[in-house]
Amino acid sequence: DIQLTQSPSFLSASVGDRVTITCRASQGISSYLAWYQQKPGKAPKLLIYTASTLQSGVPSRFSGSGSGTEFVLTISSLQPEDSATYYCQQVNSYPLTFGGGTKVEIK
Amino acid sequence: EVQLVESGGGLVQPGGSLRLSCAASGFTCSDHYMDWVRQVPGKGLEWVGRTRNKANSYTTEYAASVKGRFIISRDDSKNSLYLQMNSLKTEDTALYYCARVIYSSGWVAFDIWGQGTMVTVSS
């Protein structure tokens, strides 16, 4: 199984800060990586797919990069509504797997 | 409106069975791969399984933790998806989501999620 390791597991940042979350895969997954945002009591919401494609309707302050084994989700200017837990997911091979999550708190 | 609505969750004893339903609206379910994902409250996401679309004969894939116990099926006439869960264990306790898979040079992400249905396995 492909393991996804997210770092950090928690971060606290101020409104307007640039935030980066890293997802490392235990083996190469090309660009078959997605990012989701989940707020308490809600289902996950798709932000990015194929590592860097922004899902329709998602604000442009979110971006994704990477390929192979290292991927990054960037929030260019953190907003209060971005307080949530973020998950990466690999869709390269079965079983599909998710990272452990990164909780983002607004200072 | 494109949406998924799960139902069928509840309390069941270890060793028991439960069938979850996922009703799709606003799109044709048979055109899409559809997956089940679960989440223990306060914990991370775990992929449970997949049913491919009609064009791929609705074949299925499962996580090792549920293979042989869970079965994913569909009913096109109801535009719905099901998760039959047998031989339930306490560790199957979770919120179960169904999700639609989108295609972009491959089936690449879950773009629509239901609200989830809670399954509690306890004596």
PDB file of C-alpha atoms in Angstrom:
ATOM      1  CA  ASP A   1       0.000   0.000   0.000  1.00  0.00           C
ATOM      2  CA  ILE A   2       1.116   3.554  -0.688  1.00  0.00           C
ATOM      3  CA  GLN A   3       1.558   5.566   2.498  1.00  0.00           C
ATOM      4  CA  LEU A   4       0.991   9.319   2.429  1.00  0.00           C
ATOM      5  CA  THR A   5       2.708  11.398   5.104  1.00  0.00           C
ATOM      6  CA  GLN A   6       1.463  14.939   5.609  1.00  0.00           C
ATOM      7  CA  SER A   7       3.408  17.621   7.399  1.00  0.00           C
ATOM      8  CA  PRO A   8       2.867  19.434   9.550  1.00  0.00           C
ATOM      9  CA  SER A   9      -0.038  17.741  11.314  1.00  0.00           C
ATOM     10  CA  PHE A  10      -1.038  21.100  12.800  1.00  0.00           C
ATOM     11  CA  LEU A  11      -0.264  24.663  11.938  1.00  0.00           C
ATOM     12  CA  SER A  12      -1.358  28.017  13.270  1.00  0.00           C
ATOM     13  CA  ALA A  13      -1.051  31.054  11.031  1.00  0.00           C
ATOM     14  CA  SER A  14      -2.397  34.570  10.700  1.00  0.00           C
ATOM     15  CA  VAL A  15      -4.812  35.953   8.162  1.00  0.00           C
ATOM     16  CA  GLY A  16      -2.864  36.895   5.065  1.00  0.00           C
ATOM     17  CA  ASP A  17      -0.025  34.436   5.685  1.00  0.00           C
ATOM     18  CA  ARG A  18       1.245  32.079   3.002  1.00  0.00           C
ATOM     19  CA  VAL A  19       0.724  28.502   4.158  1.00  0.00           C
ATOM     20  CA  THR A  20       2.227  25.327   2.741  1.00  0.00           C
ATOM     21  CA  ILE A  21       1.313  21.728   3.509  1.00  0.00           C
ATOM     22  CA  THR A  22       3.465  18.865   2.271  1.00  0.00           C
ATOM     23  CA  CYS A  23       2.354  15.360   1.330  1.00  0.00           C
ATOM     24  CA  ARG A  24       4.993  12.690   0.731  1.00  0.00           C
ATOM     25  CA  ALA A  25       4.171   9.366  -0.902  1.00  0.00           C
ATOM     26  CA  SER A  26       6.010   6.167  -0.014  1.00  0.00           C
ATOM     27  CA  GLN A  27       6.420   5.445  -3.738  1.00  0.00           C
ATOM     28  CA  GLY A  28       5.942   7.361  -6.943  1.00  0.00           C
ATOM     29  CA  ILE A  29       2.367   8.216  -7.861  1.00  0.00           C
ATOM     30  CA  SER A  30       2.989  10.440 -10.901  1.00  0.00           C
ATOM     31  CA  SER A  31       0.479  13.288 -10.542  1.00  0.00           C
ATOM     32  CA  TYR A  32      -2.364  11.201  -9.185  1.00  0.00           C
ATOM     33  CA  LEU A  33      -2.886  13.224  -6.052  1.00  0.00           C
ATOM     34  CA  ALA A  34      -5.877  15.173  -4.782  1.00  0.00           C
ATOM     35  CA  TRP A  35      -6.329  17.622  -1.925  1.00  0.00           C
ATOM     36  CA  TYR A  36      -9.461  18.032   0.180  1.00  0.00           C
ATOM     37  CA  GLN A  37     -10.613  20.498   2.807  1.00  0.00           C
ATOM     38  CA  GLN A  38     -12.827  19.327   5.640  1.00  0.00           C
ATOM     39  CA  LYS A  39     -14.554  21.552   8.157  1.00  0.00           C
ATOM     40  CA  PRO A  40     -16.044  20.184  11.409  1.00  0.00           C
ATOM     41  CA  GLY A  41     -19.285  18.314  10.866  1.00  0.00           C
ATOM     42  CA  LYS A  42     -19.005  18.542   7.079  1.00  0.00           C
ATOM     43  CA  ALA A  43     -18.003  16.215   4.295  1.00  0.00           C
ATOM     44  CA  PRO A  44     -14.636  16.782   2.635  1.00  0.00           C
ATOM     45  CA  LYS A  45     -14.546  19.240  -0.243  1.00  0.00           C
ATOM     46  CA  LEU A  46     -12.338  18.726  -3.289  1.00  0.00           C
ATOM     47  CA  LEU A  47      -9.790  21.520  -3.789  1.00  0.00           C
ATOM     48  CA  ILE A  48      -7.157  20.188  -6.197  1.00  0.00           C
ATOM     49  CA  TYR A  49      -6.833  17.106  -8.410  1.00  0.00           C
ATOM     50  CA  THR A  50      -4.037  15.689 -10.550  1.00  0.00           C
ATOM     51  CA  ALA A  51      -1.677  17.486  -8.176  1.00  0.00           C
ATOM     52  CA  SER A  52      -2.228  20.973  -9.566  1.00  0.00           C
ATOM     53  CA  THR A  53      -5.663  21.329 -11.201  1.00  0.00           C
ATOM     54  CA  LEU A  54      -7.937  23.654  -9.283  1.00  0.00           C
ATOM     55  CA  GLN A  55     -11.458  22.304  -8.872  1.00  0.00           C
ATOM     56  CA  SER A  56     -14.156  24.569 -10.268  1.00  0.00           C
ATOM     57  CA  GLY A  57     -15.349  27.125  -7.745  1.00  0.00           C
ATOM     58  CA  VAL A  58     -12.324  26.853  -5.460  1.00  0.00           C
ATOM     59  CA  PRO A  59     -10.644  30.210  -4.741  1.00  0.00           C
ATOM     60  CA  SER A  60      -7.439  30.867  -6.653  1.00  0.00           C
ATOM     61  CA  ARG A  61      -5.473  31.372  -3.426  1.00  0.00           C
ATOM     62  CA  PHE A  62      -5.315  27.570  -3.291  1.00  0.00           C
ATOM     63  CA  SER A  63      -2.719  25.895  -5.494  1.00  0.00           C
ATOM     64  CA  GLY A  64      -1.039  22.538  -5.726  1.00  0.00           C
ATOM     65  CA  SER A  65       2.296  21.374  -7.072  1.00  0.00           C
ATOM     66  CA  GLY A  66       4.527  18.345  -7.234  1.00  0.00           C
ATOM     67  CA  SER A  67       4.806  14.966  -8.849  1.00  0.00           C
ATOM     68  CA  GLY A  68       6.307  11.600  -8.069  1.00  0.00           C
ATOM     69  CA  THR A  69       6.589  11.438  -4.299  1.00  0.00           C
ATOM     70  CA  GLU A  70       6.445  15.015  -3.047  1.00  0.00           C
ATOM     71  CA  PHE A  71       3.476  17.335  -3.263  1.00  0.00           C
ATOM     72  CA  VAL A  72       2.587  20.706  -1.815  1.00  0.00           C
ATOM     73  CA  LEU A  73      -0.678  22.484  -1.159  1.00  0.00           C
ATOM     74  CA  THR A  74      -0.255  26.241  -0.883  1.00  0.00           C
ATOM     75  CA  ILE A  75      -2.700  28.815   0.413  1.00  0.00           C
ATOM     76  CA  SER A  76      -1.274  32.102  -0.836  1.00  0.00           C
ATOM     77  CA  SER A  77      -3.105  34.389   1.582  1.00  0.00           C
ATOM     78  CA  LEU A  78      -4.825  32.625   4.458  1.00  0.00           C
ATOM     79  CA  GLN A  79      -8.429  33.656   5.099  1.00  0.00           C
ATOM     80  CA  PRO A  80     -10.565  33.046   8.218  1.00  0.00           C
ATOM     81  CA  GLU A  81     -12.764  30.586   6.303  1.00  0.00           C
ATOM     82  CA  ASP A  82      -9.714  28.430   5.537  1.00  0.00           C
ATOM     83  CA  SER A  83      -9.670  27.113   9.094  1.00  0.00           C
ATOM     84  CA  ALA A  84     -10.121  23.381   8.467  1.00  0.00           C
ATOM     85  CA  THR A  85      -8.343  20.056   8.185  1.00  0.00           C
ATOM     86  CA  TYR A  86      -6.682  19.304   4.856  1.00  0.00           C
ATOM     87  CA  TYR A  87      -6.119  15.828   3.445  1.00  0.00           C
ATOM     88  CA  CYS A  88      -4.150  14.550   0.493  1.00  0.00           C
ATOM     89  CA  GLN A  89      -5.235  11.400  -1.342  1.00  0.00           C
ATOM     90  CA  GLN A  90      -3.462   9.207  -3.865  1.00  0.00           C
ATOM     91  CA  VAL A  91      -5.483   7.685  -6.703  1.00  0.00           C
ATOM     92  CA  ASN A  92      -2.562   6.028  -8.479  1.00  0.00           C
ATOM     93  CA  SER A  93      -3.168   2.505  -7.222  1.00  0.00           C
ATOM     94  CA  TYR A  94      -5.412   0.424  -5.007  1.00  0.00           C
ATOM     95  CA  PRO A  95      -6.021   0.667  -2.168  1.00  0.00           C
ATOM     96  CA  LEU A  96      -6.610   4.385  -2.472  1.00  0.00           C
ATOM     97  CA  THR A  97      -5.113   6.086   0.563  1.00  0.00           C
ATOM     98  CA  PHE A  98      -5.335   9.394   2.372  1.00  0.00           C
ATOM     99  CA  GLY A  99      -2.773  11.310   4.330  1.00  0.00           C
ATOM    100  CA  GLY A 100      -3.275  11.746   8.053  1.00  0.00           C
ATOM    101  CA  GLY A 101      -4.477  15.315   7.729  1.00  0.00           C
ATOM    102  CA  THR A 102      -3.216  18.798   8.565  1.00  0.00           C
ATOM    103  CA  LYS A 103      -5.282  20.961  10.861  1.00  0.00           C
ATOM    104  CA  VAL A 104      -4.993  24.645  10.032  1.00  0.00           C
ATOM    105  CA  GLU A 105      -5.851  27.130  12.749  1.00  0.00           C
ATOM    106  CA  ILE A 106      -6.180  30.876  12.362  1.00  0.00           C
ATOM    107  CA  LYS A 107      -4.233  32.820  14.990  1.00  0.00           C
TER     108      LYS A 107
ATOM    109  CA  GLU B   1     -28.681  20.139  -7.928  1.00  0.00           C
ATOM    110  CA  VAL B   2     -26.037  17.458  -7.972  1.00  0.00           C
ATOM    111  CA  GLN B   3     -26.063  15.642  -4.665  1.00  0.00           C
ATOM    112  CA  LEU B   4     -25.646  12.363  -2.826  1.00  0.00           C
ATOM    113  CA  VAL B   5     -27.732  11.378   0.171  1.00  0.00           C
ATOM    114  CA  GLU B   6     -26.754   8.423   2.336  1.00  0.00           C
ATOM    115  CA  SER B   7     -29.077   6.511   4.626  1.00  0.00           C
ATOM    116  CA  GLY B   8     -29.271   3.247   6.530  1.00  0.00           C
ATOM    117  CA  GLY B   9     -26.806   3.824   9.318  1.00  0.00           C
ATOM    118  CA  GLY B  10     -27.499   2.830  12.892  1.00  0.00           C
ATOM    119  CA  LEU B  11     -26.509   0.690  15.835  1.00  0.00           C
ATOM    120  CA  VAL B  12     -25.711  -2.968  15.161  1.00  0.00           C
ATOM    121  CA  GLN B  13     -24.168  -5.720  17.242  1.00  0.00           C
ATOM    122  CA  PRO B  14     -20.802  -7.233  16.385  1.00  0.00           C
ATOM    123  CA  GLY B  15     -21.255  -9.938  13.793  1.00  0.00           C
ATOM    124  CA  GLY B  16     -24.371  -8.288  12.455  1.00  0.00           C
ATOM    125  CA  SER B  17     -25.199  -6.810   9.056  1.00  0.00           C
ATOM    126  CA  LEU B  18     -26.317  -3.465   7.749  1.00  0.00           C
ATOM    127  CA  ARG B  19     -27.004  -2.064   4.294  1.00  0.00           C
ATOM    128  CA  LEU B  20     -26.244   1.546   3.523  1.00  0.00           C
ATOM    129  CA  SER B  21     -27.849   3.374   0.618  1.00  0.00           C
ATOM    130  CA  CYS B  22     -26.650   6.364  -1.358  1.00  0.00           C
ATOM    131  CA  ALA B  23     -29.187   8.120  -3.559  1.00  0.00           C
ATOM    132  CA  ALA B  24     -27.821  10.272  -6.352  1.00  0.00           C
ATOM    133  CA  SER B  25     -29.618  13.207  -7.930  1.00  0.00           C
ATOM    134  CA  GLY B  26     -28.716  15.715 -10.611  1.00  0.00           C
ATOM    135  CA  PHE B  27     -26.523  13.273 -12.514  1.00  0.00           C
ATOM    136  CA  THR B  28     -26.585   9.714 -13.838  1.00  0.00           C
ATOM    137  CA  CYS B  29     -24.835   7.500 -11.331  1.00  0.00           C
ATOM    138  CA  SER B  30     -24.121   4.748 -13.872  1.00  0.00           C
ATOM    139  CA  ASP B  31     -21.802   7.082 -15.811  1.00  0.00           C
ATOM    140  CA  HIS B  32     -19.440   7.440 -12.874  1.00  0.00           C
ATOM    141  CA  TYR B  33     -17.162   5.426 -10.688  1.00  0.00           C
ATOM    142  CA  MET B  34     -18.588   5.649  -7.165  1.00  0.00           C
ATOM    143  CA  ASP B  35     -16.756   5.075  -3.905  1.00  0.00           C
ATOM    144  CA  TRP B  36     -17.370   4.632  -0.214  1.00  0.00           C
ATOM    145  CA  VAL B  37     -15.141   6.329   2.351  1.00  0.00           C
ATOM    146  CA  ARG B  38     -15.384   6.140   6.128  1.00  0.00           C
ATOM    147  CA  GLN B  39     -14.220   8.285   8.984  1.00  0.00           C
ATOM    148  CA  VAL B  40     -14.077   7.542  12.664  1.00  0.00           C
ATOM    149  CA  PRO B  41     -15.276  10.753  14.359  1.00  0.00           C
ATOM    150  CA  GLY B  42     -12.294  12.948  15.086  1.00  0.00           C
ATOM    151  CA  LYS B  43      -9.969  10.807  12.951  1.00  0.00           C
ATOM    152  CA  GLY B  44      -8.850  10.656   9.352  1.00  0.00           C
ATOM    153  CA  LEU B  45     -10.401   9.358   6.141  1.00  0.00           C
ATOM    154  CA  GLU B  46     -10.265   5.708   5.088  1.00  0.00           C
ATOM    155  CA  TRP B  47     -11.191   4.476   1.620  1.00  0.00           C
ATOM    156  CA  VAL B  48     -13.580   1.514   1.785  1.00  0.00           C
ATOM    157  CA  GLY B  49     -14.245   0.524  -1.800  1.00  0.00           C
ATOM    158  CA  ARG B  50     -15.238   1.375  -5.348  1.00  0.00           C
ATOM    159  CA  THR B  51     -17.664   0.356  -8.044  1.00  0.00           C
ATOM    160  CA  ARG B  52     -16.649   1.246 -11.566  1.00  0.00           C
ATOM    161  CA  ASN B  53     -19.167   2.643 -14.049  1.00  0.00           C
ATOM    162  CA  LYS B  54     -21.495   0.780 -16.395  1.00  0.00           C
ATOM    163  CA  ALA B  55     -18.978   1.016 -19.226  1.00  0.00           C
ATOM    164  CA  ASN B  56     -16.565  -0.917 -17.017  1.00  0.00           C
ATOM    165  CA  SER B  57     -19.154  -3.483 -15.968  1.00  0.00           C
ATOM    166  CA  TYR B  58     -19.566  -2.157 -12.444  1.00  0.00           C
ATOM    167  CA  THR B  59     -16.533  -4.089 -11.270  1.00  0.00           C
ATOM    168  CA  THR B  60     -15.433  -3.450  -7.706  1.00  0.00           C
ATOM    169  CA  GLU B  61     -12.371  -2.889  -5.550  1.00  0.00           C
ATOM    170  CA  TYR B  62     -12.176  -3.059  -1.763  1.00  0.00           C
ATOM    171  CA  ALA B  63      -9.857  -2.130   1.048  1.00  0.00           C
ATOM    172  CA  ALA B  64      -8.231  -5.140   2.654  1.00  0.00           C
ATOM    173  CA  SER B  65      -9.950  -4.333   5.964  1.00  0.00           C
ATOM    174  CA  VAL B  66     -13.414  -4.942   4.464  1.00  0.00           C
ATOM    175  CA  LYS B  67     -12.763  -7.354   1.605  1.00  0.00           C
ATOM    176  CA  GLY B  68     -14.901 -10.464   1.914  1.00  0.00           C
ATOM    177  CA  ARG B  69     -17.284  -8.747   4.341  1.00  0.00           C
ATOM    178  CA  PHE B  70     -18.551  -5.684   2.444  1.00  0.00           C
ATOM    179  CA  ILE B  71     -20.218  -5.649  -0.969  1.00  0.00           C
ATOM    180  CA  ILE B  72     -20.856  -2.597  -3.137  1.00  0.00           C
ATOM    181  CA  SER B  73     -23.755  -2.719  -5.580  1.00  0.00           C
ATOM    182  CA  ARG B  74     -25.930  -0.407  -7.620  1.00  0.00           C
ATOM    183  CA  ASP B  75     -29.515  -0.047  -8.804  1.00  0.00           C
ATOM    184  CA  ASP B  76     -29.610   2.046 -11.968  1.00  0.00           C
ATOM    185  CA  SER B  77     -33.410   2.276 -11.876  1.00  0.00           C
ATOM    186  CA  LYS B  78     -33.089   4.115  -8.567  1.00  0.00           C
ATOM    187  CA  ASN B  79     -29.869   5.952  -9.462  1.00  0.00           C
ATOM    188  CA  SER B  80     -28.475   4.549  -6.241  1.00  0.00           C
ATOM    189  CA  LEU B  81     -25.476   2.875  -4.718  1.00  0.00           C
ATOM    190  CA  TYR B  82     -25.373   0.431  -1.812  1.00  0.00           C
ATOM    191  CA  LEU B  83     -22.900  -0.877   0.726  1.00  0.00           C
ATOM    192  CA  GLN B  84     -23.821  -4.241   2.211  1.00  0.00           C
ATOM    193  CA  MET B  85     -21.832  -4.706   5.392  1.00  0.00           C
ATOM    194  CA  ASN B  86     -21.643  -8.185   6.902  1.00  0.00           C
ATOM    195  CA  SER B  87     -19.767  -9.682   9.858  1.00  0.00           C
ATOM    196  CA  LEU B  88     -19.435  -6.215  11.333  1.00  0.00           C
ATOM    197  CA  LYS B  89     -16.695  -5.503  13.831  1.00  0.00           C
ATOM    198  CA  THR B  90     -16.385  -2.772  16.441  1.00  0.00           C
ATOM    199  CA  GLU B  91     -13.625  -1.254  14.336  1.00  0.00           C
ATOM    200  CA  ASP B  92     -16.135  -0.671  11.520  1.00  0.00           C
ATOM    201  CA  THR B  93     -17.741   2.043  13.654  1.00  0.00           C
ATOM    202  CA  ALA B  94     -17.499   5.216  11.581  1.00  0.00           C
ATOM    203  CA  LEU B  95     -19.301   7.815   9.528  1.00  0.00           C
ATOM    204  CA  TYR B  96     -19.716   6.390   6.042  1.00  0.00           C
ATOM    205  CA  TYR B  97     -19.665   8.656   3.002  1.00  0.00           C
ATOM    206  CA  CYS B  98     -20.436   7.867  -0.595  1.00  0.00           C
ATOM    207  CA  ALA B  99     -18.589   9.926  -3.179  1.00  0.00           C
ATOM    208  CA  ARG B 100     -18.657  10.498  -6.919  1.00  0.00           C
ATOM    209  CA  VAL B 101     -15.400  10.085  -8.810  1.00  0.00           C
ATOM    210  CA  ILE B 102     -14.493  12.533 -11.559  1.00  0.00           C
ATOM    211  CA  TYR B 103     -12.605  11.692 -14.739  1.00  0.00           C
ATOM    212  CA  SER B 104      -9.632  13.648 -16.045  1.00  0.00           C
ATOM    213  CA  SER B 105      -7.224  11.388 -17.918  1.00  0.00           C
ATOM    214  CA  GLY B 106      -8.153   8.824 -15.307  1.00  0.00           C
ATOM    215  CA  TRP B 107     -10.577   8.612 -12.394  1.00  0.00           C
ATOM    216  CA  VAL B 108      -8.792  11.155 -10.297  1.00  0.00           C
ATOM    217  CA  ALA B 109     -10.740  12.534  -7.326  1.00  0.00           C
ATOM    218  CA  PHE B 110     -13.992  12.665  -5.413  1.00  0.00           C
ATOM    219  CA  ASP B 111     -15.890  15.778  -6.422  1.00  0.00           C
ATOM    220  CA  ILE B 112     -19.271  15.158  -4.793  1.00  0.00           C
ATOM    221  CA  TRP B 113     -19.718  13.713  -1.302  1.00  0.00           C
ATOM    222  CA  GLY B 114     -22.823  12.851   0.653  1.00  0.00           C
ATOM    223  CA  GLN B 115     -23.403  14.081   4.173  1.00  0.00           C
ATOM    224  CA  GLY B 116     -22.521  10.698   5.644  1.00  0.00           C
ATOM    225  CA  THR B 117     -24.403   8.105   7.665  1.00  0.00           C
ATOM    226  CA  MET B 118     -23.166   6.899  11.043  1.00  0.00           C
ATOM    227  CA  VAL B 119     -22.625   3.215  11.736  1.00  0.00           C
ATOM    228  CA  THR B 120     -22.022   2.107  15.308  1.00  0.00           C
ATOM    229  CA  VAL B 121     -21.029  -1.482  16.003  1.00  0.00           C
ATOM    230  CA  SER B 122     -21.436  -2.258  19.677  1.00  0.00           C
ATOM    231  CA  SER B 123     -22.960  -4.825  21.990  1.00  0.00           C
TER     232      SER B 123
END
